[in-house]
mmCIF file of C-alpha atoms in Angstrom:
data_model
loop_
_atom_site.group_PDB
_atom_site.id
_atom_site.type_symbol
_atom_site.label_atom_id
_atom_site.label_comp_id
_atom_site.label_asym_id
_atom_site.label_seq_id
_atom_site.Cartn_x
_atom_site.Cartn_y
_atom_site.Cartn_z
ATOM 1 C CA MET A 6 -10.360 1.386 6.138
ATOM 2 C CA SER A 7 -9.594 4.914 5.110
ATOM 3 C CA TYR A 8 -6.300 5.686 7.271
ATOM 4 C CA ASP A 9 -8.370 9.434 7.991
ATOM 5 C CA VAL A 10 -7.789 9.879 11.271
ATOM 6 C CA LEU A 11 -3.594 9.348 10.369
ATOM 7 C CA ALA A 12 -3.945 11.252 7.464
ATOM 8 C CA SER A 13 -2.287 14.658 9.023
ATOM 9 C CA CYS A 14 0.296 13.253 10.557
ATOM 10 C CA TYR A 15 1.248 9.674 8.109
ATOM 11 C CA ASP A 16 4.524 11.049 7.059
ATOM 12 C CA SER A 17 5.941 11.419 9.938
ATOM 13 C CA PHE A 18 4.710 8.346 11.168
ATOM 14 C CA VAL A 19 4.730 6.084 8.823
ATOM 15 C CA GLY A 20 8.833 5.410 8.830
ATOM 16 C CA VAL A 21 8.878 4.509 4.780
ATOM 17 C CA ASN A 22 12.386 5.968 2.793
ATOM 18 C CA TYR A 23 10.495 7.449 -0.021
ATOM 19 C CA ASP A 24 13.513 7.969 -2.102
ATOM 20 C CA ASP A 25 14.361 5.064 -1.549
ATOM 21 C CA LEU A 26 11.323 3.580 -3.104
ATOM 22 C CA SER A 27 10.611 5.606 -5.621
ATOM 23 C CA THR A 28 14.312 5.119 -7.304
ATOM 24 C CA LEU A 29 13.487 1.647 -6.908
ATOM 25 C CA ILE A 30 10.227 2.024 -8.889
ATOM 26 C CA MET A 31 11.096 3.977 -11.822
ATOM 27 C CA SER A 32 14.112 1.607 -11.972
ATOM 28 C CA VAL A 33 11.434 -1.041 -12.985
ATOM 29 C CA LEU A 34 9.590 1.619 -15.040
ATOM 30 C CA GLN A 35 12.715 1.687 -16.979
ATOM 31 C CA SER A 36 13.786 -1.264 -16.862
ATOM 32 C CA PHE A 37 10.442 -2.260 -18.962
ATOM 33 C CA ASP A 38 10.525 1.361 -20.833
ATOM 34 C CA ILE A 39 7.799 2.557 -19.113
ATOM 35 C CA ASN A 40 6.974 6.096 -20.666
ATOM 36 C CA GLY A 41 3.197 6.963 -20.822
ATOM 37 C CA GLY A 42 0.769 6.910 -17.844
ATOM 38 C CA VAL A 43 0.726 5.554 -14.517
ATOM 39 C CA LEU A 44 -1.562 5.195 -12.184
ATOM 40 C CA ALA A 45 -0.560 4.926 -8.265
ATOM 41 C CA LEU A 46 -3.071 2.924 -6.633
ATOM 42 C CA ALA A 47 -4.641 3.779 -2.737
ATOM 43 C CA CYS A 48 -2.043 6.720 -3.328
ATOM 44 C CA GLY A 49 -2.263 8.032 -0.040
ATOM 45 C CA THR A 50 -1.170 11.226 1.232
ATOM 46 C CA GLY A 51 0.622 10.875 -2.362
ATOM 47 C CA GLU A 52 4.596 11.263 -1.440
ATOM 48 C CA LEU A 53 5.562 8.797 -4.381
ATOM 49 C CA SER A 54 2.893 10.281 -6.753
ATOM 50 C CA MET A 55 4.494 13.612 -6.461
ATOM 51 C CA ARG A 56 7.846 11.628 -6.895
ATOM 52 C CA LEU A 57 6.914 9.999 -10.071
ATOM 53 C CA ASN A 58 5.416 13.144 -11.231
ATOM 54 C CA ASN A 59 8.282 15.256 -10.480
ATOM 55 C CA ALA A 60 10.354 13.030 -12.845
ATOM 56 C CA GLY A 61 8.182 13.003 -15.290
ATOM 57 C CA TYR A 62 5.895 10.380 -15.117
ATOM 58 C CA LYS A 63 1.867 11.524 -15.762
ATOM 59 C CA VAL A 64 0.406 10.834 -12.558
ATOM 60 C CA THR A 65 -2.620 9.821 -11.779
ATOM 61 C CA GLY A 66 -4.234 8.436 -8.283
ATOM 62 C CA LEU A 67 -6.855 6.988 -6.386
ATOM 63 C CA ASP A 68 -6.873 6.304 -2.848
ATOM 64 C CA LEU A 69 -10.697 5.890 -1.023
ATOM 65 C CA SER A 70 -9.816 8.500 1.790
ATOM 66 C CA ASP A 71 -11.329 12.268 1.108
ATOM 67 C CA LYS A 72 -8.459 13.538 3.521
ATOM 68 C CA MET A 73 -5.413 11.148 2.476
ATOM 69 C CA LEU A 74 -6.511 12.819 -0.770
ATOM 70 C CA GLU A 75 -6.734 16.170 0.222
ATOM 71 C CA ARG A 76 -3.046 15.785 1.365
ATOM 72 C CA ALA A 77 -1.912 14.680 -1.713
ATOM 73 C CA ARG A 78 -3.695 17.389 -4.392
ATOM 74 C CA GLU A 79 -1.763 19.876 -2.061
ATOM 75 C CA LYS A 80 2.129 18.440 -2.596
ATOM 76 C CA CYS A 81 1.816 18.072 -6.423
ATOM 77 C CA ASN A 82 -0.349 18.850 -10.179
ATOM 78 C CA ALA A 83 -0.823 14.640 -10.495
ATOM 79 C CA THR A 84 -4.575 13.801 -11.448
ATOM 80 C CA PHE A 85 -5.864 12.648 -7.827
ATOM 81 C CA VAL A 86 -9.339 10.795 -7.545
ATOM 82 C CA LYS A 87 -11.619 9.046 -4.747
ATOM 83 C CA GLY A 88 -11.923 5.666 -5.517
ATOM 84 C CA ASP A 89 -12.066 1.785 -4.630
ATOM 85 C CA MET A 90 -9.458 -0.474 -5.445
ATOM 86 C CA THR A 91 -11.448 -3.775 -5.725
ATOM 87 C CA ASP A 92 -14.213 -1.704 -8.151
ATOM 88 C CA PHE A 93 -12.685 0.946 -10.821
ATOM 89 C CA SER A 94 -12.706 2.053 -13.801
ATOM 90 C CA LEU A 95 -11.068 5.160 -15.252
ATOM 91 C CA ASP A 96 -11.488 6.820 -18.711
ATOM 92 C CA LYS A 97 -8.153 5.820 -19.337
ATOM 93 C CA ARG A 98 -5.418 3.153 -19.755
ATOM 94 C CA PHE A 99 -1.946 3.147 -17.848
ATOM 95 C CA SER A 100 1.717 1.615 -19.011
ATOM 96 C CA ALA A 101 1.920 0.893 -15.396
ATOM 97 C CA VAL A 102 -0.095 0.535 -11.580
ATOM 98 C CA VAL A 103 2.157 0.829 -8.852
ATOM 99 C CA CYS A 104 0.795 -0.280 -5.534
ATOM 100 C CA THR A 105 2.795 -0.227 -2.271
ATOM 101 C CA LEU A 106 3.158 -0.269 1.245
ATOM 102 C CA ASP A 107 0.973 -3.234 2.192
ATOM 103 C CA CYS A 108 -2.153 -1.901 0.637
ATOM 104 C CA ILE A 109 -3.078 -5.478 -0.881
ATOM 105 C CA ASN A 110 -3.380 -6.512 2.766
ATOM 106 C CA HIS A 111 -6.219 -4.406 3.344
ATOM 107 C CA LEU A 112 -8.334 -6.805 1.205
ATOM 108 C CA SER A 113 -10.664 -8.981 3.372
ATOM 109 C CA SER A 114 -10.955 -12.429 1.189
ATOM 110 C CA ILE A 115 -8.970 -13.109 -1.630
ATOM 111 C CA GLU A 116 -12.129 -12.794 -3.895
ATOM 112 C CA ASP A 117 -11.154 -9.126 -3.135
ATOM 113 C CA VAL A 118 -7.444 -9.172 -3.918
ATOM 114 C CA ARG A 119 -8.662 -10.435 -7.507
ATOM 115 C CA LYS A 120 -11.750 -8.211 -8.132
ATOM 116 C CA ALA A 121 -8.805 -5.523 -7.625
ATOM 117 C CA PHE A 122 -6.466 -7.418 -9.591
ATOM 118 C CA HIS A 123 -9.197 -7.800 -12.286
ATOM 119 C CA CYS A 124 -9.722 -3.889 -11.899
ATOM 120 C CA VAL A 125 -6.069 -3.121 -12.561
ATOM 121 C CA TYR A 126 -6.063 -5.760 -15.243
ATOM 122 C CA ASN A 127 -8.335 -3.374 -17.371
ATOM 123 C CA SER A 128 -6.529 -0.191 -16.279
ATOM 124 C CA LEU A 129 -3.412 -0.911 -18.249
ATOM 125 C CA GLU A 130 -2.190 -0.797 -22.122
ATOM 126 C CA VAL A 131 -1.592 -4.263 -23.895
ATOM 127 C CA GLY A 132 2.185 -5.189 -22.409
ATOM 128 C CA GLY A 133 1.341 -3.036 -19.418
ATOM 129 C CA ILE A 134 2.801 -3.414 -16.043
ATOM 130 C CA PHE A 135 1.164 -4.068 -12.221
ATOM 131 C CA VAL A 136 4.094 -3.072 -9.613
ATOM 132 C CA PHE A 137 3.256 -3.947 -5.851
ATOM 133 C CA ASP A 138 3.781 -5.319 -2.969
ATOM 134 C CA VAL A 139 2.421 -7.823 -0.271
ATOM 135 C CA ASN A 140 2.708 -7.863 3.431
ATOM 136 C CA SER A 141 3.929 -11.981 3.619
ATOM 137 C CA PRO A 142 1.877 -14.050 6.441
ATOM 138 C CA TYR A 143 5.618 -14.505 8.664
ATOM 139 C CA LYS A 144 5.669 -10.615 8.942
ATOM 140 C CA HIS A 145 1.952 -10.502 10.399
ATOM 141 C CA LYS A 146 2.838 -13.930 12.745
ATOM 142 C CA GLU A 147 6.269 -13.176 14.103
ATOM 143 C CA ILE A 148 7.224 -9.414 13.733
ATOM 144 C CA LEU A 149 4.099 -7.423 13.890
ATOM 145 C CA SER A 150 2.020 -9.835 16.446
ATOM 146 C CA ASP A 151 0.208 -9.078 19.356
ATOM 147 C CA ASN A 152 3.496 -6.166 19.094
ATOM 148 C CA SER A 153 2.728 -2.435 20.467
ATOM 149 C CA PHE A 154 4.551 0.941 18.628
ATOM 150 C CA VAL A 155 4.787 4.587 20.079
ATOM 151 C CA TYR A 156 5.598 6.891 17.316
ATOM 152 C CA GLU A 157 6.155 10.992 18.585
ATOM 153 C CA ASP A 158 6.675 14.424 16.770
ATOM 154 C CA LYS A 159 6.603 17.365 17.870
ATOM 155 C CA GLU A 160 2.550 17.435 18.356
ATOM 156 C CA ASN A 161 1.058 14.324 18.058
ATOM 157 C CA LEU A 162 1.587 10.972 19.861
ATOM 158 C CA LEU A 163 0.365 8.114 18.064
ATOM 159 C CA VAL A 164 0.146 4.472 20.128
ATOM 160 C CA TRP A 165 -0.287 1.945 17.029
ATOM 161 C CA ARG A 166 -1.144 -2.089 18.440
ATOM 162 C CA ASN A 167 -1.085 -5.235 17.018
ATOM 163 C CA ASP A 168 -3.614 -8.290 17.422
ATOM 164 C CA TYR A 169 -2.902 -11.654 15.564
ATOM 165 C CA ASP A 170 -6.044 -14.028 14.887
ATOM 166 C CA GLU A 171 -4.270 -17.026 13.252
ATOM 167 C CA LYS A 172 -7.814 -18.778 12.549
ATOM 168 C CA LEU A 173 -8.719 -15.875 10.792
ATOM 169 C CA SER A 174 -5.184 -15.296 9.492
ATOM 170 C CA ARG A 175 -5.303 -11.203 9.765
ATOM 171 C CA ILE A 176 -3.967 -9.034 12.458
ATOM 172 C CA GLY A 177 -6.108 -6.145 14.213
ATOM 173 C CA ILE A 178 -4.586 -2.692 13.918
ATOM 174 C CA THR A 179 -5.977 -0.215 16.398
ATOM 175 C CA LEU A 180 -4.511 3.263 16.099
ATOM 176 C CA ASP A 181 -4.770 5.480 18.814
ATOM 177 C CA LEU A 182 -4.261 9.417 17.837
ATOM 178 C CA PHE A 183 -3.094 11.896 20.545
ATOM 179 C CA LYS A 184 -3.104 15.362 19.167
ATOM 180 C CA SER A 185 -1.951 18.670 20.642
ATOM 181 C CA ASP A 186 -4.064 20.635 21.732
ATOM 182 C CA GLY A 187 -3.353 23.231 22.939
ATOM 183 C CA ASP A 188 -2.356 22.340 27.026
ATOM 184 C CA SER A 189 -4.323 18.953 26.769
ATOM 185 C CA TYR A 190 -4.599 16.024 24.165
ATOM 186 C CA LYS A 191 -7.111 14.706 22.172
ATOM 187 C CA ARG A 192 -7.669 11.262 21.150
ATOM 188 C CA GLU A 193 -9.160 9.648 18.080
ATOM 189 C CA SER A 194 -8.552 6.118 17.262
ATOM 190 C CA GLU A 195 -9.231 3.728 14.361
ATOM 191 C CA SER A 196 -9.246 0.337 13.698
ATOM 192 C CA PHE A 197 -9.013 -2.312 10.433
ATOM 193 C CA PHE A 198 -7.432 -5.547 9.560
ATOM 194 C CA GLU A 199 -4.668 -6.438 7.369
ATOM 195 C CA TYR A 200 -5.103 -10.173 5.962
ATOM 196 C CA ASP A 201 -2.502 -12.956 5.632
ATOM 197 C CA TYR A 202 -1.972 -13.645 2.063
ATOM 198 C CA SER A 203 0.918 -16.392 0.626
ATOM 199 C CA LEU A 204 2.476 -15.541 -2.592
ATOM 200 C CA GLU A 205 0.557 -18.972 -3.912
ATOM 201 C CA GLU A 206 -2.151 -16.985 -3.242
ATOM 202 C CA ILE A 207 -1.105 -14.163 -5.185
ATOM 203 C CA CYS A 208 0.452 -15.262 -7.703
ATOM 204 C CA SER A 209 -3.124 -17.327 -9.030
ATOM 205 C CA ALA A 210 -4.796 -14.182 -8.085
ATOM 206 C CA LEU A 211 -2.708 -12.831 -10.761
ATOM 207 C CA GLU A 212 -2.780 -15.596 -13.356
ATOM 208 C CA GLN A 213 -7.194 -15.770 -13.220
ATOM 209 C CA CYS A 214 -7.236 -12.508 -13.684
ATOM 210 C CA GLY A 215 -5.385 -13.144 -16.572
ATOM 211 C CA PHE A 216 -1.450 -11.655 -15.471
ATOM 212 C CA ASN A 217 2.126 -13.110 -16.526
ATOM 213 C CA VAL A 218 3.868 -13.523 -12.979
ATOM 214 C CA ILE A 219 6.686 -11.837 -14.693
ATOM 215 C CA ASP A 220 9.024 -11.394 -10.833
ATOM 216 C CA VAL A 221 8.756 -12.116 -7.525
ATOM 217 C CA SER A 222 11.722 -11.128 -5.156
ATOM 218 C CA SER A 223 12.053 -10.144 -1.690
ATOM 219 C CA GLU A 224 11.379 -6.771 0.331
ATOM 220 C CA TYR A 225 12.617 -3.878 -2.355
ATOM 221 C CA GLU A 226 16.253 -5.386 -2.370
ATOM 222 C CA MET A 227 15.204 -7.540 -5.180
ATOM 223 C CA GLU A 228 16.828 -10.613 -3.220
ATOM 224 C CA GLU A 229 15.356 -14.056 -3.522
ATOM 225 C CA VAL A 230 11.937 -14.603 -1.803
ATOM 226 C CA THR A 231 13.139 -16.496 1.396
ATOM 227 C CA PRO A 232 10.888 -18.223 4.473
ATOM 228 C CA ASP A 233 11.532 -14.491 6.504
ATOM 229 C CA THR A 234 10.508 -12.359 4.112
ATOM 230 C CA GLU A 235 8.326 -10.628 4.975
ATOM 231 C CA ARG A 236 7.456 -8.376 2.165
ATOM 232 C CA TYR A 237 6.596 -9.673 -1.565
ATOM 233 C CA PHE A 238 7.413 -7.009 -4.332
ATOM 234 C CA ILE A 239 6.162 -8.611 -7.515
ATOM 235 C CA ILE A 240 5.762 -7.265 -11.331
ATOM 236 C CA ALA A 241 3.162 -8.833 -13.302
ATOM 237 C CA GLY A 242 2.804 -8.040 -16.908
ATOM 238 C CA ARG A 243 -0.434 -7.313 -19.555
#
């Protein structure tokens, strides 16, 4: 899954307040005295990378999608490289690795999650931190399950459909993008899955890769995790 179809209008439809998200991430980095390089894992179109770069962090962004990376390179002079989050090795280590917007959920097995965490661990300096989020099973089952969403801007219409498979513990997502072409629309489609991972599975995978789980909170509010938490926000250290 690469989001190539959605790359051109991702920023319009994703519905994320990147200013608030970047403020939160930078507050975490500051609280751990992070002033070295930052790796933005699965960086997408570079919105978060741009804000971190503008704040003075030396940012490297990694993503699997060529089209997403093209958009990212248009926004700032950070370093952007193509790579698979489960199998990458860069020529330097970082003070922090950041991975947001449920990218971990796109990994199809807990083994792939461990592979990603292992790559992150090897990319961090001793004393470095890994800051990331994961959609909870509750969100998949109770919020997204079997629901459809329609988004529209001046030139595009996006239909986002979700189908939850409880047996396989995953949600199938189908994107139909209708792009204006004068008097008609051109349809492009893409499908992928997000997989359920419990907080216990995520923390166990981190520890198996050598991480120390420093903090787990709910959403981006740094509040206590509850049964109806939709997103886990996790800080782990090497």
